[in-house]
């Protein structure tokens, strides 16, 4: 089998060939240049970003006898060629995922004791070091802290948080970052030129986005698509092979949403489901599309859109049609739909409801910015005219009659007559201002007061139509006396017989057997407006206090809302309570039978019967 996958065939052999990790490559080359090398390195980062590749390049550079001017391994000396042929005794690679026990680490420590046969350093590369057990880490600590001068350890891991802090403090840590889409596309274009493959830039963009920042994954996807589509990679072939939802759906759905074409949106979503895609995949892709449109509305943010030049132009054209308010609201709806998607039972209907809401975003925004004007209500009262203008029309006869009719006097109050001083002023003064006020007075329409929900004490008004500002003290005293009389009449109507009847009725409707037993043993009586209950223990007292329905029942059925509860504990009552008789023993039963019929004792003697102890 002569075929070699692209990840191995095009694996970088120099620091300059490493994609997207310039900050690591430059630092390592500077250390080689100044001879400031640490004895232990820790490479951290996601999968497929070049951690092991950089470790192998650094190992070659440490023992290379003919470094280039920019401190890259030459690849031609005996050390470099032996490592490339997997025949080097100075570079030892260990997979910690399968060699994670204490015994494996102790064997590694034994190899550290031996100096390199050729070259200056003995390099140990431990991949996936976070898979080591805690005991293996502890066995490795001493050697990692004080290694021989010829030993260099290069550790690589994808999960830095699982490494013990004691290990982290002994290593020089390098954090690898995810590779950008543009860097992956550029690397794939170089491979296409070397392999003589014609590939659309949009197709390579889809592969790079699918890789999620991992170059090794991108190369694996690239090999799979090339095996399927041949030497010509098109956007359609990549989308079909990777089972990715085409972005054309998102452009069509957005155009339909902008014109509130709900049938087109529903049919497009049906086509997406028919092609085998889930609703959450569609809604997340639509949210990403809205995000790109929102970014394209600002020229300085266009670089954040990970797309080719042709696709970016389409984003800019559609972004010019879509208002910013529409995009923000649609993004919010997509986010809510994605959050609640897992909890929805009918997931298709769940997505369709949010798509329908998006169709009406424009209408909702218009209503929010320009609310419909409410019709101005017609004025029921005519406007007052100035003294120089026309005279105001006379008031309606109904209003005049209502003002002329005096209020009927109350039963407890005598009609109050106006004072002579007020009468004299009203008859004697006839100034023009008073005449204008009199003419304008009928125009005023009194607004009826709102009726209160509960009956409240009303302020009595004098019968002559004058409103009194303050109620007299005598009226207040009369009302208080009247209420006290009513309370005494209600108290007099309460009878002990009615109370005992309602007490018995409540005991019959109680469902709890323990509460019913306590109420049956308690003594209840009525003393005025106080319900006095005597019980035998504090336990019974607490049980009755917790029975809040008791007083509500008595107040409602006796029509006495002023009833109060008073519970007293009488320990002597417990002694007077009838207790169940103690069960008799066999001997006591025999003595009772003997007292009734003495012949029973003779029968016992004849049969020679005895009682068991």
JSON list of C-alpha atoms in Angstrom, two decimals, residues 435-583:
[
{"chain": "A", "resi": 435, "resn": "UNK", "atom": "CA", "xyz": [-72.22, 87.62, 37.36]},
{"chain": "A", "resi": 436, "resn": "UNK", "atom": "CA", "xyz": [-69.59, 85.97, 35.12]},
{"chain": "A", "resi": 437, "resn": "UNK", "atom": "CA", "xyz": [-69.04, 83.29, 37.71]},
{"chain": "A", "resi": 438, "resn": "UNK", "atom": "CA", "xyz": [-72.75, 82.69, 37.95]},
{"chain": "A", "resi": 439, "resn": "UNK", "atom": "CA", "xyz": [-73.07, 82.41, 34.18]},
{"chain": "A", "resi": 440, "resn": "UNK", "atom": "CA", "xyz": [-70.12, 80.05, 33.96]},
{"chain": "A", "resi": 441, "resn": "UNK", "atom": "CA", "xyz": [-71.16, 77.98, 36.94]},
{"chain": "A", "resi": 442, "resn": "UNK", "atom": "CA", "xyz": [-73.85, 75.93, 35.11]},
{"chain": "A", "resi": 443, "resn": "UNK", "atom": "CA", "xyz": [-71.25, 74.94, 32.51]},
{"chain": "A", "resi": 444, "resn": "UNK", "atom": "CA", "xyz": [-69.34, 72.82, 35.06]},
{"chain": "A", "resi": 445, "resn": "UNK", "atom": "CA", "xyz": [-70.21, 69.14, 34.98]},
{"chain": "A", "resi": 446, "resn": "UNK", "atom": "CA", "xyz": [-69.55, 67.26, 38.17]},
{"chain": "A", "resi": 447, "resn": "UNK", "atom": "CA", "xyz": [-67.71, 63.96, 37.71]},
{"chain": "A", "resi": 448, "resn": "UNK", "atom": "CA", "xyz": [-69.44, 61.22, 39.70]},
{"chain": "A", "resi": 449, "resn": "UNK", "atom": "CA", "xyz": [-67.28, 59.68, 42.38]},
{"chain": "A", "resi": 450, "resn": "UNK", "atom": "CA", "xyz": [-66.25, 56.05, 41.93]},
{"chain": "A", "resi": 451, "resn": "UNK", "atom": "CA", "xyz": [-68.13, 53.65, 44.12]},
{"chain": "A", "resi": 452, "resn": "UNK", "atom": "CA", "xyz": [-65.83, 51.98, 46.63]},
{"chain": "A", "resi": 453, "resn": "UNK", "atom": "CA", "xyz": [-65.45, 48.19, 46.61]},
{"chain": "A", "resi": 454, "resn": "UNK", "atom": "CA", "xyz": [-66.32, 47.87, 50.28]},
{"chain": "A", "resi": 455, "resn": "UNK", "atom": "CA", "xyz": [-68.88, 49.98, 52.18]},
{"chain": "A", "resi": 456, "resn": "UNK", "atom": "CA", "xyz": [-67.14, 52.86, 53.82]},
{"chain": "A", "resi": 457, "resn": "UNK", "atom": "CA", "xyz": [-68.26, 55.44, 56.33]},
{"chain": "A", "resi": 458, "resn": "UNK", "atom": "CA", "xyz": [-69.72, 58.40, 54.42]},
{"chain": "A", "resi": 459, "resn": "UNK", "atom": "CA", "xyz": [-69.37, 62.01, 55.43]},
{"chain": "A", "resi": 460, "resn": "UNK", "atom": "CA", "xyz": [-72.76, 63.59, 55.93]},
{"chain": "A", "resi": 461, "resn": "UNK", "atom": "CA", "xyz": [-73.44, 66.79, 54.04]},
{"chain": "A", "resi": 462, "resn": "UNK", "atom": "CA", "xyz": [-75.73, 69.57, 55.18]},
{"chain": "A", "resi": 463, "resn": "UNK", "atom": "CA", "xyz": [-79.15, 69.68, 53.57]},
{"chain": "A", "resi": 464, "resn": "UNK", "atom": "CA", "xyz": [-78.77, 73.14, 52.10]},
{"chain": "A", "resi": 465, "resn": "UNK", "atom": "CA", "xyz": [-76.21, 71.97, 49.52]},
{"chain": "A", "resi": 466, "resn": "UNK", "atom": "CA", "xyz": [-73.14, 73.52, 51.18]},
{"chain": "A", "resi": 467, "resn": "UNK", "atom": "CA", "xyz": [-70.24, 71.07, 51.47]},
{"chain": "A", "resi": 468, "resn": "UNK", "atom": "CA", "xyz": [-68.75, 71.00, 54.95]},
{"chain": "A", "resi": 469, "resn": "UNK", "atom": "CA", "xyz": [-64.96, 70.67, 54.95]},
{"chain": "A", "resi": 470, "resn": "UNK", "atom": "CA", "xyz": [-64.70, 68.96, 58.35]},
{"chain": "A", "resi": 471, "resn": "UNK", "atom": "CA", "xyz": [-67.18, 66.60, 60.04]},
{"chain": "A", "resi": 472, "resn": "UNK", "atom": "CA", "xyz": [-68.21, 67.76, 63.50]},
{"chain": "A", "resi": 473, "resn": "UNK", "atom": "CA", "xyz": [-67.09, 65.86, 66.60]},
{"chain": "A", "resi": 474, "resn": "UNK", "atom": "CA", "xyz": [-70.70, 65.24, 67.61]},
{"chain": "A", "resi": 475, "resn": "UNK", "atom": "CA", "xyz": [-71.39, 63.34, 64.38]},
{"chain": "A", "resi": 476, "resn": "UNK", "atom": "CA", "xyz": [-68.37, 61.10, 64.94]},
{"chain": "A", "resi": 477, "resn": "UNK", "atom": "CA", "xyz": [-69.47, 60.34, 68.51]},
{"chain": "A", "resi": 478, "resn": "UNK", "atom": "CA", "xyz": [-72.96, 59.48, 67.30]},
{"chain": "A", "resi": 479, "resn": "UNK", "atom": "CA", "xyz": [-71.59, 57.04, 64.70]},
{"chain": "A", "resi": 480, "resn": "UNK", "atom": "CA", "xyz": [-69.34, 55.35, 67.28]},
{"chain": "A", "resi": 481, "resn": "UNK", "atom": "CA", "xyz": [-72.29, 54.95, 69.67]},
{"chain": "A", "resi": 482, "resn": "UNK", "atom": "CA", "xyz": [-74.37, 53.53, 66.85]},
{"chain": "A", "resi": 483, "resn": "UNK", "atom": "CA", "xyz": [-71.72, 50.92, 65.97]},
{"chain": "A", "resi": 484, "resn": "UNK", "atom": "CA", "xyz": [-71.35, 49.91, 69.62]},
{"chain": "A", "resi": 485, "resn": "UNK", "atom": "CA", "xyz": [-75.10, 49.36, 69.84]},
{"chain": "A", "resi": 486, "resn": "UNK", "atom": "CA", "xyz": [-75.01, 47.13, 66.76]},
{"chain": "A", "resi": 487, "resn": "UNK", "atom": "CA", "xyz": [-72.10, 45.11, 68.22]},
{"chain": "A", "resi": 488, "resn": "UNK", "atom": "CA", "xyz": [-73.94, 44.64, 71.51]},
{"chain": "A", "resi": 489, "resn": "UNK", "atom": "CA", "xyz": [-77.05, 43.50, 69.64]},
{"chain": "A", "resi": 490, "resn": "UNK", "atom": "CA", "xyz": [-75.03, 40.89, 67.71]},
{"chain": "A", "resi": 491, "resn": "UNK", "atom": "CA", "xyz": [-73.42, 39.71, 70.96]},
{"chain": "A", "resi": 492, "resn": "UNK", "atom": "CA", "xyz": [-76.82, 39.37, 72.61]},
{"chain": "A", "resi": 493, "resn": "UNK", "atom": "CA", "xyz": [-78.06, 37.17, 69.75]},
{"chain": "A", "resi": 494, "resn": "UNK", "atom": "CA", "xyz": [-75.31, 34.55, 70.41]},
{"chain": "A", "resi": 495, "resn": "UNK", "atom": "CA", "xyz": [-76.71, 31.70, 72.48]},
{"chain": "A", "resi": 496, "resn": "UNK", "atom": "CA", "xyz": [-74.82, 28.79, 74.09]},
{"chain": "A", "resi": 497, "resn": "UNK", "atom": "CA", "xyz": [-77.23, 26.34, 72.45]},
{"chain": "A", "resi": 498, "resn": "UNK", "atom": "CA", "xyz": [-76.34, 27.56, 68.95]},
{"chain": "A", "resi": 499, "resn": "UNK", "atom": "CA", "xyz": [-72.66, 27.43, 69.84]},
{"chain": "A", "resi": 500, "resn": "UNK", "atom": "CA", "xyz": [-72.85, 23.84, 71.09]},
{"chain": "A", "resi": 501, "resn": "UNK", "atom": "CA", "xyz": [-74.74, 22.84, 67.96]},
{"chain": "A", "resi": 502, "resn": "UNK", "atom": "CA", "xyz": [-72.09, 24.33, 65.68]},
{"chain": "A", "resi": 503, "resn": "UNK", "atom": "CA", "xyz": [-69.31, 22.86, 67.86]},
{"chain": "A", "resi": 504, "resn": "UNK", "atom": "CA", "xyz": [-70.84, 19.42, 67.43]},
{"chain": "A", "resi": 505, "resn": "UNK", "atom": "CA", "xyz": [-71.26, 19.96, 63.68]},
{"chain": "A", "resi": 506, "resn": "UNK", "atom": "CA", "xyz": [-67.60, 20.84, 63.28]},
{"chain": "A", "resi": 507, "resn": "UNK", "atom": "CA", "xyz": [-66.46, 17.77, 65.24]},
{"chain": "A", "resi": 508, "resn": "UNK", "atom": "CA", "xyz": [-68.49, 15.54, 62.91]},
{"chain": "A", "resi": 509, "resn": "UNK", "atom": "CA", "xyz": [-66.88, 16.94, 59.77]},
{"chain": "A", "resi": 510, "resn": "UNK", "atom": "CA", "xyz": [-63.26, 16.62, 61.01]},
{"chain": "A", "resi": 511, "resn": "UNK", "atom": "CA", "xyz": [-61.45, 13.88, 59.06]},
{"chain": "A", "resi": 512, "resn": "UNK", "atom": "CA", "xyz": [-58.36, 13.48, 61.25]},
{"chain": "A", "resi": 513, "resn": "UNK", "atom": "CA", "xyz": [-58.96, 10.87, 63.94]},
{"chain": "A", "resi": 514, "resn": "UNK", "atom": "CA", "xyz": [-56.42, 12.42, 66.35]},
{"chain": "A", "resi": 515, "resn": "UNK", "atom": "CA", "xyz": [-57.95, 15.91, 66.08]},
{"chain": "A", "resi": 516, "resn": "UNK", "atom": "CA", "xyz": [-61.44, 14.47, 66.48]},
{"chain": "A", "resi": 517, "resn": "UNK", "atom": "CA", "xyz": [-60.38, 12.65, 69.68]},
{"chain": "A", "resi": 518, "resn": "UNK", "atom": "CA", "xyz": [-58.88, 15.86, 71.09]},
{"chain": "A", "resi": 519, "resn": "UNK", "atom": "CA", "xyz": [-62.05, 17.85, 70.33]},
{"chain": "A", "resi": 520, "resn": "UNK", "atom": "CA", "xyz": [-64.25, 15.15, 71.88]},
{"chain": "A", "resi": 521, "resn": "UNK", "atom": "CA", "xyz": [-62.22, 15.21, 75.12]},
{"chain": "A", "resi": 522, "resn": "UNK", "atom": "CA", "xyz": [-62.11, 19.04, 75.26]},
{"chain": "A", "resi": 523, "resn": "UNK", "atom": "CA", "xyz": [-64.69, 21.19, 77.04]},
{"chain": "A", "resi": 524, "resn": "UNK", "atom": "CA", "xyz": [-65.95, 24.15, 75.01]},
{"chain": "A", "resi": 525, "resn": "UNK", "atom": "CA", "xyz": [-68.21, 26.96, 76.17]},
{"chain": "A", "resi": 526, "resn": "UNK", "atom": "CA", "xyz": [-69.17, 30.43, 75.01]},
{"chain": "A", "resi": 527, "resn": "UNK", "atom": "CA", "xyz": [-68.48, 33.43, 77.23]},
{"chain": "A", "resi": 528, "resn": "UNK", "atom": "CA", "xyz": [-69.73, 36.55, 75.45]},
{"chain": "A", "resi": 529, "resn": "UNK", "atom": "CA", "xyz": [-67.69, 36.77, 72.25]},
{"chain": "A", "resi": 530, "resn": "UNK", "atom": "CA", "xyz": [-64.97, 34.45, 73.53]},
{"chain": "A", "resi": 531, "resn": "UNK", "atom": "CA", "xyz": [-64.78, 30.72, 72.82]},
{"chain": "A", "resi": 532, "resn": "UNK", "atom": "CA", "xyz": [-63.22, 29.10, 75.91]},
{"chain": "A", "resi": 533, "resn": "UNK", "atom": "CA", "xyz": [-61.79, 25.60, 75.42]},
{"chain": "A", "resi": 534, "resn": "UNK", "atom": "CA", "xyz": [-60.30, 23.54, 78.24]},
{"chain": "A", "resi": 535, "resn": "UNK", "atom": "CA", "xyz": [-57.92, 20.71, 77.36]},
{"chain": "A", "resi": 536, "resn": "UNK", "atom": "CA", "xyz": [-55.85, 18.28, 79.38]},
{"chain": "A", "resi": 537, "resn": "UNK", "atom": "CA", "xyz": [-52.38, 18.79, 77.83]},
{"chain": "A", "resi": 538, "resn": "UNK", "atom": "CA", "xyz": [-50.27, 21.26, 75.90]},
{"chain": "A", "resi": 539, "resn": "UNK", "atom": "CA", "xyz": [-50.19, 18.78, 73.02]},
{"chain": "A", "resi": 540, "resn": "UNK", "atom": "CA", "xyz": [-53.94, 19.13, 72.66]},
{"chain": "A", "resi": 541, "resn": "UNK", "atom": "CA", "xyz": [-53.61, 22.92, 72.95]},
{"chain": "A", "resi": 542, "resn": "UNK", "atom": "CA", "xyz": [-51.16, 23.07, 70.02]},
{"chain": "A", "resi": 543, "resn": "UNK", "atom": "CA", "xyz": [-53.35, 20.77, 67.94]},
{"chain": "A", "resi": 544, "resn": "UNK", "atom": "CA", "xyz": [-56.40, 23.05, 68.38]},
{"chain": "A", "resi": 545, "resn": "UNK", "atom": "CA", "xyz": [-54.34, 26.18, 67.62]},
{"chain": "A", "resi": 546, "resn": "UNK", "atom": "CA", "xyz": [-53.18, 24.60, 64.37]},
{"chain": "A", "resi": 547, "resn": "UNK", "atom": "CA", "xyz": [-56.80, 23.83, 63.45]},
{"chain": "A", "resi": 548, "resn": "UNK", "atom": "CA", "xyz": [-57.39, 27.26, 61.90]},
{"chain": "A", "resi": 549, "resn": "UNK", "atom": "CA", "xyz": [-60.58, 26.14, 60.16]},
{"chain": "A", "resi": 550, "resn": "UNK", "atom": "CA", "xyz": [-62.35, 25.86, 63.54]},
{"chain": "A", "resi": 551, "resn": "UNK", "atom": "CA", "xyz": [-62.72, 29.58, 64.21]},
{"chain": "A", "resi": 552, "resn": "UNK", "atom": "CA", "xyz": [-63.52, 30.34, 60.57]},
{"chain": "A", "resi": 553, "resn": "UNK", "atom": "CA", "xyz": [-66.32, 27.76, 60.75]},
{"chain": "A", "resi": 554, "resn": "UNK", "atom": "CA", "xyz": [-67.76, 29.17, 63.99]},
{"chain": "A", "resi": 555, "resn": "UNK", "atom": "CA", "xyz": [-67.57, 32.80, 62.85]},
{"chain": "A", "resi": 556, "resn": "UNK", "atom": "CA", "xyz": [-69.28, 32.03, 59.57]},
{"chain": "A", "resi": 557, "resn": "UNK", "atom": "CA", "xyz": [-72.08, 29.81, 60.91]},
{"chain": "A", "resi": 558, "resn": "UNK", "atom": "CA", "xyz": [-72.79, 31.91, 64.03]},
{"chain": "A", "resi": 559, "resn": "UNK", "atom": "CA", "xyz": [-72.56, 35.17, 62.04]},
{"chain": "A", "resi": 560, "resn": "UNK", "atom": "CA", "xyz": [-70.17, 36.50, 64.65]},
{"chain": "A", "resi": 561, "resn": "UNK", "atom": "CA", "xyz": [-66.92, 37.79, 63.11]},
{"chain": "A", "resi": 562, "resn": "UNK", "atom": "CA", "xyz": [-65.81, 39.17, 66.49]},
{"chain": "A", "resi": 563, "resn": "UNK", "atom": "CA", "xyz": [-65.37, 35.70, 68.05]},
{"chain": "A", "resi": 564, "resn": "UNK", "atom": "CA", "xyz": [-61.98, 35.04, 69.68]},
{"chain": "A", "resi": 565, "resn": "UNK", "atom": "CA", "xyz": [-60.36, 31.86, 70.97]},
{"chain": "A", "resi": 566, "resn": "UNK", "atom": "CA", "xyz": [-59.10, 31.18, 74.50]},
{"chain": "A", "resi": 567, "resn": "UNK", "atom": "CA", "xyz": [-57.50, 27.78, 75.30]},
{"chain": "A", "resi": 568, "resn": "UNK", "atom": "CA", "xyz": [-56.66, 26.69, 78.84]},
{"chain": "A", "resi": 569, "resn": "UNK", "atom": "CA", "xyz": [-54.71, 23.61, 79.94]},
{"chain": "A", "resi": 570, "resn": "UNK", "atom": "CA", "xyz": [-56.13, 21.75, 82.99]},
{"chain": "A", "resi": 571, "resn": "UNK", "atom": "CA", "xyz": [-53.86, 18.84, 84.04]},
{"chain": "A", "resi": 572, "resn": "UNK", "atom": "CA", "xyz": [-56.52, 17.60, 86.49]},
{"chain": "A", "resi": 573, "resn": "UNK", "atom": "CA", "xyz": [-58.85, 16.98, 83.59]},
{"chain": "A", "resi": 574, "resn": "UNK", "atom": "CA", "xyz": [-56.56, 14.26, 82.33]},
{"chain": "A", "resi": 575, "resn": "UNK", "atom": "CA", "xyz": [-56.99, 12.32, 85.60]},
{"chain": "A", "resi": 576, "resn": "UNK", "atom": "CA", "xyz": [-60.78, 12.54, 85.30]},
{"chain": "A", "resi": 577, "resn": "UNK", "atom": "CA", "xyz": [-60.84, 11.21, 81.78]},
{"chain": "A", "resi": 578, "resn": "UNK", "atom": "CA", "xyz": [-62.13, 7.67, 81.46]},
{"chain": "A", "resi": 579, "resn": "UNK", "atom": "CA", "xyz": [-59.38, 5.27, 80.62]},
{"chain": "A", "resi": 580, "resn": "UNK", "atom": "CA", "xyz": [-59.99, 1.90, 78.95]},
{"chain": "A", "resi": 581, "resn": "UNK", "atom": "CA", "xyz": [-60.09, -1.02, 81.44]},
{"chain": "A", "resi": 582, "resn": "UNK", "atom": "CA", "xyz": [-56.91, -2.98, 81.93]},
{"chain": "A", "resi": 583, "resn": "UNK", "atom": "CA", "xyz": [-57.04, -6.48, 80.39]}
]
